[in-house]
């Protein structure tokens, strides 16, 4: 079984682009196991106020749509949620699940934007010992 970690944010287009990539893997329905992950940023004991109403990653539209897309293609999906530091949580989950690759949803940022705000994608690429794929998708 080929295990893939798919960390998604709230952008549905990016989440669907990530799901489309996973669906395009050879024999995906028979050989891919997907871990769809959403990280609630903030303190680990409490949900950020804007996500308080959701209470669960499965209720966030981007997670739900990516899960539906993958399941319609016959891919086994497990939804994971965490809270805290996005980059560390993704890397820790990749290690814990012993995934074969991480599929990120990229977005365009200027070099200045990356320098000021950092880049989770860049941190994952540099911090992971596993292959990392960055898919396209619309910006914010």
JSON list of C-alpha atoms in Angstrom, two decimals:
[
{"chain": "A", "resi": 1, "resn": "UNK", "atom": "CA", "xyz": [0.00, 0.00, 0.00]},
{"chain": "A", "resi": 2, "resn": "UNK", "atom": "CA", "xyz": [1.29, 3.47, -0.93]},
{"chain": "A", "resi": 3, "resn": "UNK", "atom": "CA", "xyz": [0.46, 5.93, 1.88]},
{"chain": "A", "resi": 4, "resn": "UNK", "atom": "CA", "xyz": [0.06, 9.62, 1.13]},
{"chain": "A", "resi": 5, "resn": "UNK", "atom": "CA", "xyz": [-0.37, 12.52, 3.55]},
{"chain": "A", "resi": 6, "resn": "UNK", "atom": "CA", "xyz": [-2.49, 15.36, 2.12]},
{"chain": "A", "resi": 7, "resn": "UNK", "atom": "CA", "xyz": [-2.45, 18.41, 4.38]},
{"chain": "A", "resi": 8, "resn": "UNK", "atom": "CA", "xyz": [-5.17, 20.84, 3.25]},
{"chain": "A", "resi": 9, "resn": "UNK", "atom": "CA", "xyz": [-6.10, 24.35, 4.26]},
{"chain": "A", "resi": 10, "resn": "UNK", "atom": "CA", "xyz": [-9.45, 26.07, 3.77]},
{"chain": "A", "resi": 11, "resn": "UNK", "atom": "CA", "xyz": [-9.01, 26.64, 0.02]},
{"chain": "A", "resi": 12, "resn": "UNK", "atom": "CA", "xyz": [-11.25, 24.17, -1.82]},
{"chain": "A", "resi": 13, "resn": "UNK", "atom": "CA", "xyz": [-9.52, 24.56, -5.21]},
{"chain": "A", "resi": 14, "resn": "UNK", "atom": "CA", "xyz": [-6.13, 23.68, -3.74]},
{"chain": "A", "resi": 15, "resn": "UNK", "atom": "CA", "xyz": [-7.60, 20.72, -1.84]},
{"chain": "A", "resi": 16, "resn": "UNK", "atom": "CA", "xyz": [-9.23, 19.40, -5.01]},
{"chain": "A", "resi": 17, "resn": "UNK", "atom": "CA", "xyz": [-5.97, 19.84, -6.97]},
{"chain": "A", "resi": 18, "resn": "UNK", "atom": "CA", "xyz": [-4.22, 17.79, -4.30]},
{"chain": "A", "resi": 19, "resn": "UNK", "atom": "CA", "xyz": [-6.93, 15.11, -4.50]},
{"chain": "A", "resi": 20, "resn": "UNK", "atom": "CA", "xyz": [-6.68, 15.09, -8.30]},
{"chain": "A", "resi": 21, "resn": "UNK", "atom": "CA", "xyz": [-2.95, 14.43, -8.10]},
{"chain": "A", "resi": 22, "resn": "UNK", "atom": "CA", "xyz": [-3.47, 11.50, -5.72]},
{"chain": "A", "resi": 23, "resn": "UNK", "atom": "CA", "xyz": [-6.21, 10.09, -7.96]},
{"chain": "A", "resi": 24, "resn": "UNK", "atom": "CA", "xyz": [-3.77, 10.21, -10.89]},
{"chain": "A", "resi": 25, "resn": "UNK", "atom": "CA", "xyz": [-1.28, 7.90, -9.17]},
{"chain": "A", "resi": 26, "resn": "UNK", "atom": "CA", "xyz": [-0.97, 4.45, -10.81]},
{"chain": "A", "resi": 27, "resn": "UNK", "atom": "CA", "xyz": [-3.64, 2.03, -9.60]},
{"chain": "A", "resi": 28, "resn": "UNK", "atom": "CA", "xyz": [-4.77, 4.60, -7.03]},
{"chain": "A", "resi": 29, "resn": "UNK", "atom": "CA", "xyz": [-8.04, 2.86, -6.13]},
{"chain": "A", "resi": 30, "resn": "UNK", "atom": "CA", "xyz": [-6.25, -0.39, -5.37]},
{"chain": "A", "resi": 31, "resn": "UNK", "atom": "CA", "xyz": [-2.93, 0.77, -4.00]},
{"chain": "A", "resi": 32, "resn": "UNK", "atom": "CA", "xyz": [-3.23, 4.22, -2.39]},
{"chain": "A", "resi": 33, "resn": "UNK", "atom": "CA", "xyz": [-4.19, 4.98, 1.19]},
{"chain": "A", "resi": 34, "resn": "UNK", "atom": "CA", "xyz": [-4.75, 8.70, 1.78]},
{"chain": "A", "resi": 35, "resn": "UNK", "atom": "CA", "xyz": [-4.48, 10.63, 5.04]},
{"chain": "A", "resi": 36, "resn": "UNK", "atom": "CA", "xyz": [-6.29, 13.94, 4.61]},
{"chain": "A", "resi": 37, "resn": "UNK", "atom": "CA", "xyz": [-5.09, 16.36, 7.29]},
{"chain": "A", "resi": 38, "resn": "UNK", "atom": "CA", "xyz": [-6.31, 19.73, 8.53]},
{"chain": "A", "resi": 39, "resn": "UNK", "atom": "CA", "xyz": [-4.38, 21.65, 11.18]},
{"chain": "A", "resi": 40, "resn": "UNK", "atom": "CA", "xyz": [-6.29, 24.13, 13.29]},
{"chain": "A", "resi": 41, "resn": "UNK", "atom": "CA", "xyz": [-3.70, 26.80, 14.00]},
{"chain": "A", "resi": 42, "resn": "UNK", "atom": "CA", "xyz": [-3.53, 28.29, 17.46]},
{"chain": "A", "resi": 43, "resn": "UNK", "atom": "CA", "xyz": [-3.18, 26.87, 20.93]},
{"chain": "A", "resi": 44, "resn": "UNK", "atom": "CA", "xyz": [-3.42, 23.11, 21.10]},
{"chain": "A", "resi": 45, "resn": "UNK", "atom": "CA", "xyz": [-6.13, 23.20, 23.81]},
{"chain": "A", "resi": 46, "resn": "UNK", "atom": "CA", "xyz": [-8.57, 25.43, 22.01]},
{"chain": "A", "resi": 47, "resn": "UNK", "atom": "CA", "xyz": [-9.89, 26.00, 18.51]},
{"chain": "A", "resi": 48, "resn": "UNK", "atom": "CA", "xyz": [-9.35, 29.40, 16.92]},
{"chain": "A", "resi": 49, "resn": "UNK", "atom": "CA", "xyz": [-12.55, 31.42, 17.08]},
{"chain": "A", "resi": 50, "resn": "UNK", "atom": "CA", "xyz": [-13.15, 31.32, 13.31]},
{"chain": "A", "resi": 51, "resn": "UNK", "atom": "CA", "xyz": [-13.21, 27.48, 13.44]},
{"chain": "A", "resi": 52, "resn": "UNK", "atom": "CA", "xyz": [-15.12, 27.17, 16.73]},
{"chain": "A", "resi": 53, "resn": "UNK", "atom": "CA", "xyz": [-18.37, 26.42, 14.86]},
{"chain": "A", "resi": 54, "resn": "UNK", "atom": "CA", "xyz": [-16.82, 23.50, 12.96]},
{"chain": "A", "resi": 55, "resn": "UNK", "atom": "CA", "xyz": [-15.49, 21.43, 15.90]},
{"chain": "A", "resi": 56, "resn": "UNK", "atom": "CA", "xyz": [-14.22, 18.85, 13.42]},
{"chain": "A", "resi": 57, "resn": "UNK", "atom": "CA", "xyz": [-12.03, 18.87, 10.33]},
{"chain": "A", "resi": 58, "resn": "UNK", "atom": "CA", "xyz": [-14.67, 16.80, 8.52]},
{"chain": "A", "resi": 59, "resn": "UNK", "atom": "CA", "xyz": [-17.03, 19.77, 8.60]},
{"chain": "A", "resi": 60, "resn": "UNK", "atom": "CA", "xyz": [-14.64, 22.10, 6.78]},
{"chain": "A", "resi": 61, "resn": "UNK", "atom": "CA", "xyz": [-15.64, 22.38, 3.11]},
{"chain": "A", "resi": 62, "resn": "UNK", "atom": "CA", "xyz": [-12.15, 21.86, 1.65]},
{"chain": "A", "resi": 63, "resn": "UNK", "atom": "CA", "xyz": [-11.65, 18.69, 3.69]},
{"chain": "A", "resi": 64, "resn": "UNK", "atom": "CA", "xyz": [-15.11, 17.39, 2.85]},
{"chain": "A", "resi": 65, "resn": "UNK", "atom": "CA", "xyz": [-14.76, 18.05, -0.88]},
{"chain": "A", "resi": 66, "resn": "UNK", "atom": "CA", "xyz": [-11.31, 16.45, -1.12]},
{"chain": "A", "resi": 67, "resn": "UNK", "atom": "CA", "xyz": [-12.53, 13.44, 0.86]},
{"chain": "A", "resi": 68, "resn": "UNK", "atom": "CA", "xyz": [-15.57, 13.02, -1.40]},
{"chain": "A", "resi": 69, "resn": "UNK", "atom": "CA", "xyz": [-13.40, 13.31, -4.52]},
{"chain": "A", "resi": 70, "resn": "UNK", "atom": "CA", "xyz": [-10.95, 10.68, -3.30]},
{"chain": "A", "resi": 71, "resn": "UNK", "atom": "CA", "xyz": [-13.66, 8.29, -2.09]},
{"chain": "A", "resi": 72, "resn": "UNK", "atom": "CA", "xyz": [-15.54, 8.57, -5.40]},
{"chain": "A", "resi": 73, "resn": "UNK", "atom": "CA", "xyz": [-12.32, 7.38, -7.06]},
{"chain": "A", "resi": 74, "resn": "UNK", "atom": "CA", "xyz": [-12.24, 4.37, -4.73]},
{"chain": "A", "resi": 75, "resn": "UNK", "atom": "CA", "xyz": [-9.34, 5.59, -2.61]},
{"chain": "A", "resi": 76, "resn": "UNK", "atom": "CA", "xyz": [-9.35, 4.76, 1.10]},
{"chain": "A", "resi": 77, "resn": "UNK", "atom": "CA", "xyz": [-9.33, 8.04, 3.09]},
{"chain": "A", "resi": 78, "resn": "UNK", "atom": "CA", "xyz": [-8.69, 8.78, 6.76]},
{"chain": "A", "resi": 79, "resn": "UNK", "atom": "CA", "xyz": [-9.35, 12.33, 7.97]},
{"chain": "A", "resi": 80, "resn": "UNK", "atom": "CA", "xyz": [-6.88, 13.63, 10.54]},
{"chain": "A", "resi": 81, "resn": "UNK", "atom": "CA", "xyz": [-7.02, 16.84, 12.52]},
{"chain": "A", "resi": 82, "resn": "UNK", "atom": "CA", "xyz": [-4.57, 18.57, 14.75]},
{"chain": "A", "resi": 83, "resn": "UNK", "atom": "CA", "xyz": [-3.98, 21.97, 16.23]},
{"chain": "A", "resi": 84, "resn": "UNK", "atom": "CA", "xyz": [-0.84, 23.93, 16.83]},
{"chain": "A", "resi": 85, "resn": "UNK", "atom": "CA", "xyz": [2.14, 24.54, 14.59]},
{"chain": "A", "resi": 86, "resn": "UNK", "atom": "CA", "xyz": [1.21, 23.51, 11.05]},
{"chain": "A", "resi": 87, "resn": "UNK", "atom": "CA", "xyz": [4.67, 22.62, 9.76]},
{"chain": "A", "resi": 88, "resn": "UNK", "atom": "CA", "xyz": [5.70, 20.56, 12.79]},
{"chain": "A", "resi": 89, "resn": "UNK", "atom": "CA", "xyz": [2.34, 18.80, 12.94]},
{"chain": "A", "resi": 90, "resn": "UNK", "atom": "CA", "xyz": [2.53, 17.80, 9.27]},
{"chain": "A", "resi": 91, "resn": "UNK", "atom": "CA", "xyz": [6.07, 16.47, 9.62]},
{"chain": "A", "resi": 92, "resn": "UNK", "atom": "CA", "xyz": [5.18, 14.63, 12.83]},
{"chain": "A", "resi": 93, "resn": "UNK", "atom": "CA", "xyz": [2.11, 13.03, 11.23]},
{"chain": "A", "resi": 94, "resn": "UNK", "atom": "CA", "xyz": [4.13, 11.97, 8.17]},
{"chain": "A", "resi": 95, "resn": "UNK", "atom": "CA", "xyz": [6.57, 10.24, 10.50]},
{"chain": "A", "resi": 96, "resn": "UNK", "atom": "CA", "xyz": [3.87, 8.67, 12.70]},
{"chain": "A", "resi": 97, "resn": "UNK", "atom": "CA", "xyz": [1.91, 7.30, 9.72]},
{"chain": "A", "resi": 98, "resn": "UNK", "atom": "CA", "xyz": [5.12, 6.35, 7.88]},
{"chain": "A", "resi": 99, "resn": "UNK", "atom": "CA", "xyz": [3.75, 7.86, 4.67]},
{"chain": "A", "resi": 100, "resn": "UNK", "atom": "CA", "xyz": [5.53, 7.40, 1.38]},
{"chain": "A", "resi": 101, "resn": "UNK", "atom": "CA", "xyz": [4.97, 11.00, 0.27]},
{"chain": "A", "resi": 102, "resn": "UNK", "atom": "CA", "xyz": [3.39, 14.32, 1.22]},
{"chain": "A", "resi": 103, "resn": "UNK", "atom": "CA", "xyz": [1.15, 16.13, -1.27]},
{"chain": "A", "resi": 104, "resn": "UNK", "atom": "CA", "xyz": [0.92, 19.88, -0.62]},
{"chain": "A", "resi": 105, "resn": "UNK", "atom": "CA", "xyz": [-1.25, 22.48, -2.29]},
{"chain": "A", "resi": 106, "resn": "UNK", "atom": "CA", "xyz": [0.94, 25.31, -3.47]},
{"chain": "A", "resi": 107, "resn": "UNK", "atom": "CA", "xyz": [0.01, 28.93, -3.89]},
{"chain": "A", "resi": 108, "resn": "UNK", "atom": "CA", "xyz": [1.76, 31.83, -5.46]},
{"chain": "A", "resi": 109, "resn": "UNK", "atom": "CA", "xyz": [3.62, 34.20, -3.17]},
{"chain": "A", "resi": 110, "resn": "UNK", "atom": "CA", "xyz": [6.09, 36.90, -3.95]},
{"chain": "A", "resi": 111, "resn": "UNK", "atom": "CA", "xyz": [9.61, 36.51, -2.59]},
{"chain": "A", "resi": 112, "resn": "UNK", "atom": "CA", "xyz": [8.87, 39.37, -0.17]},
{"chain": "A", "resi": 113, "resn": "UNK", "atom": "CA", "xyz": [5.68, 37.61, 0.99]},
{"chain": "A", "resi": 114, "resn": "UNK", "atom": "CA", "xyz": [7.65, 34.45, 1.69]},
{"chain": "A", "resi": 115, "resn": "UNK", "atom": "CA", "xyz": [10.31, 36.37, 3.59]},
{"chain": "A", "resi": 116, "resn": "UNK", "atom": "CA", "xyz": [7.79, 38.22, 5.74]},
{"chain": "A", "resi": 117, "resn": "UNK", "atom": "CA", "xyz": [5.24, 35.48, 6.35]},
{"chain": "A", "resi": 118, "resn": "UNK", "atom": "CA", "xyz": [7.36, 32.37, 5.88]},
{"chain": "A", "resi": 119, "resn": "UNK", "atom": "CA", "xyz": [6.27, 29.41, 3.84]},
{"chain": "A", "resi": 120, "resn": "UNK", "atom": "CA", "xyz": [4.84, 26.24, 5.29]},
{"chain": "A", "resi": 121, "resn": "UNK", "atom": "CA", "xyz": [5.42, 24.55, 1.94]},
{"chain": "A", "resi": 122, "resn": "UNK", "atom": "CA", "xyz": [9.08, 25.53, 1.94]},
{"chain": "A", "resi": 123, "resn": "UNK", "atom": "CA", "xyz": [9.48, 24.36, 5.53]},
{"chain": "A", "resi": 124, "resn": "UNK", "atom": "CA", "xyz": [7.93, 20.97, 4.73]},
{"chain": "A", "resi": 125, "resn": "UNK", "atom": "CA", "xyz": [10.13, 20.52, 1.67]},
{"chain": "A", "resi": 126, "resn": "UNK", "atom": "CA", "xyz": [13.28, 21.36, 3.62]},
{"chain": "A", "resi": 127, "resn": "UNK", "atom": "CA", "xyz": [12.29, 19.49, 6.79]},
{"chain": "A", "resi": 128, "resn": "UNK", "atom": "CA", "xyz": [10.97, 16.25, 5.35]},
{"chain": "A", "resi": 129, "resn": "UNK", "atom": "CA", "xyz": [12.94, 13.11, 4.62]},
{"chain": "A", "resi": 130, "resn": "UNK", "atom": "CA", "xyz": [10.13, 11.94, 2.31]},
{"chain": "A", "resi": 131, "resn": "UNK", "atom": "CA", "xyz": [9.22, 12.98, -1.23]},
{"chain": "A", "resi": 132, "resn": "UNK", "atom": "CA", "xyz": [7.06, 16.11, -1.29]},
{"chain": "A", "resi": 133, "resn": "UNK", "atom": "CA", "xyz": [4.81, 16.96, -4.22]},
{"chain": "A", "resi": 134, "resn": "UNK", "atom": "CA", "xyz": [3.44, 20.49, -4.60]},
{"chain": "A", "resi": 135, "resn": "UNK", "atom": "CA", "xyz": [0.32, 20.73, -6.73]},
{"chain": "A", "resi": 136, "resn": "UNK", "atom": "CA", "xyz": [-1.14, 23.80, -8.35]},
{"chain": "A", "resi": 137, "resn": "UNK", "atom": "CA", "xyz": [-4.46, 25.39, -7.57]},
{"chain": "A", "resi": 138, "resn": "UNK", "atom": "CA", "xyz": [-5.75, 28.88, -7.32]},
{"chain": "A", "resi": 139, "resn": "UNK", "atom": "CA", "xyz": [-4.29, 31.36, -4.87]},
{"chain": "A", "resi": 140, "resn": "UNK", "atom": "CA", "xyz": [-6.27, 32.58, -1.88]}
]
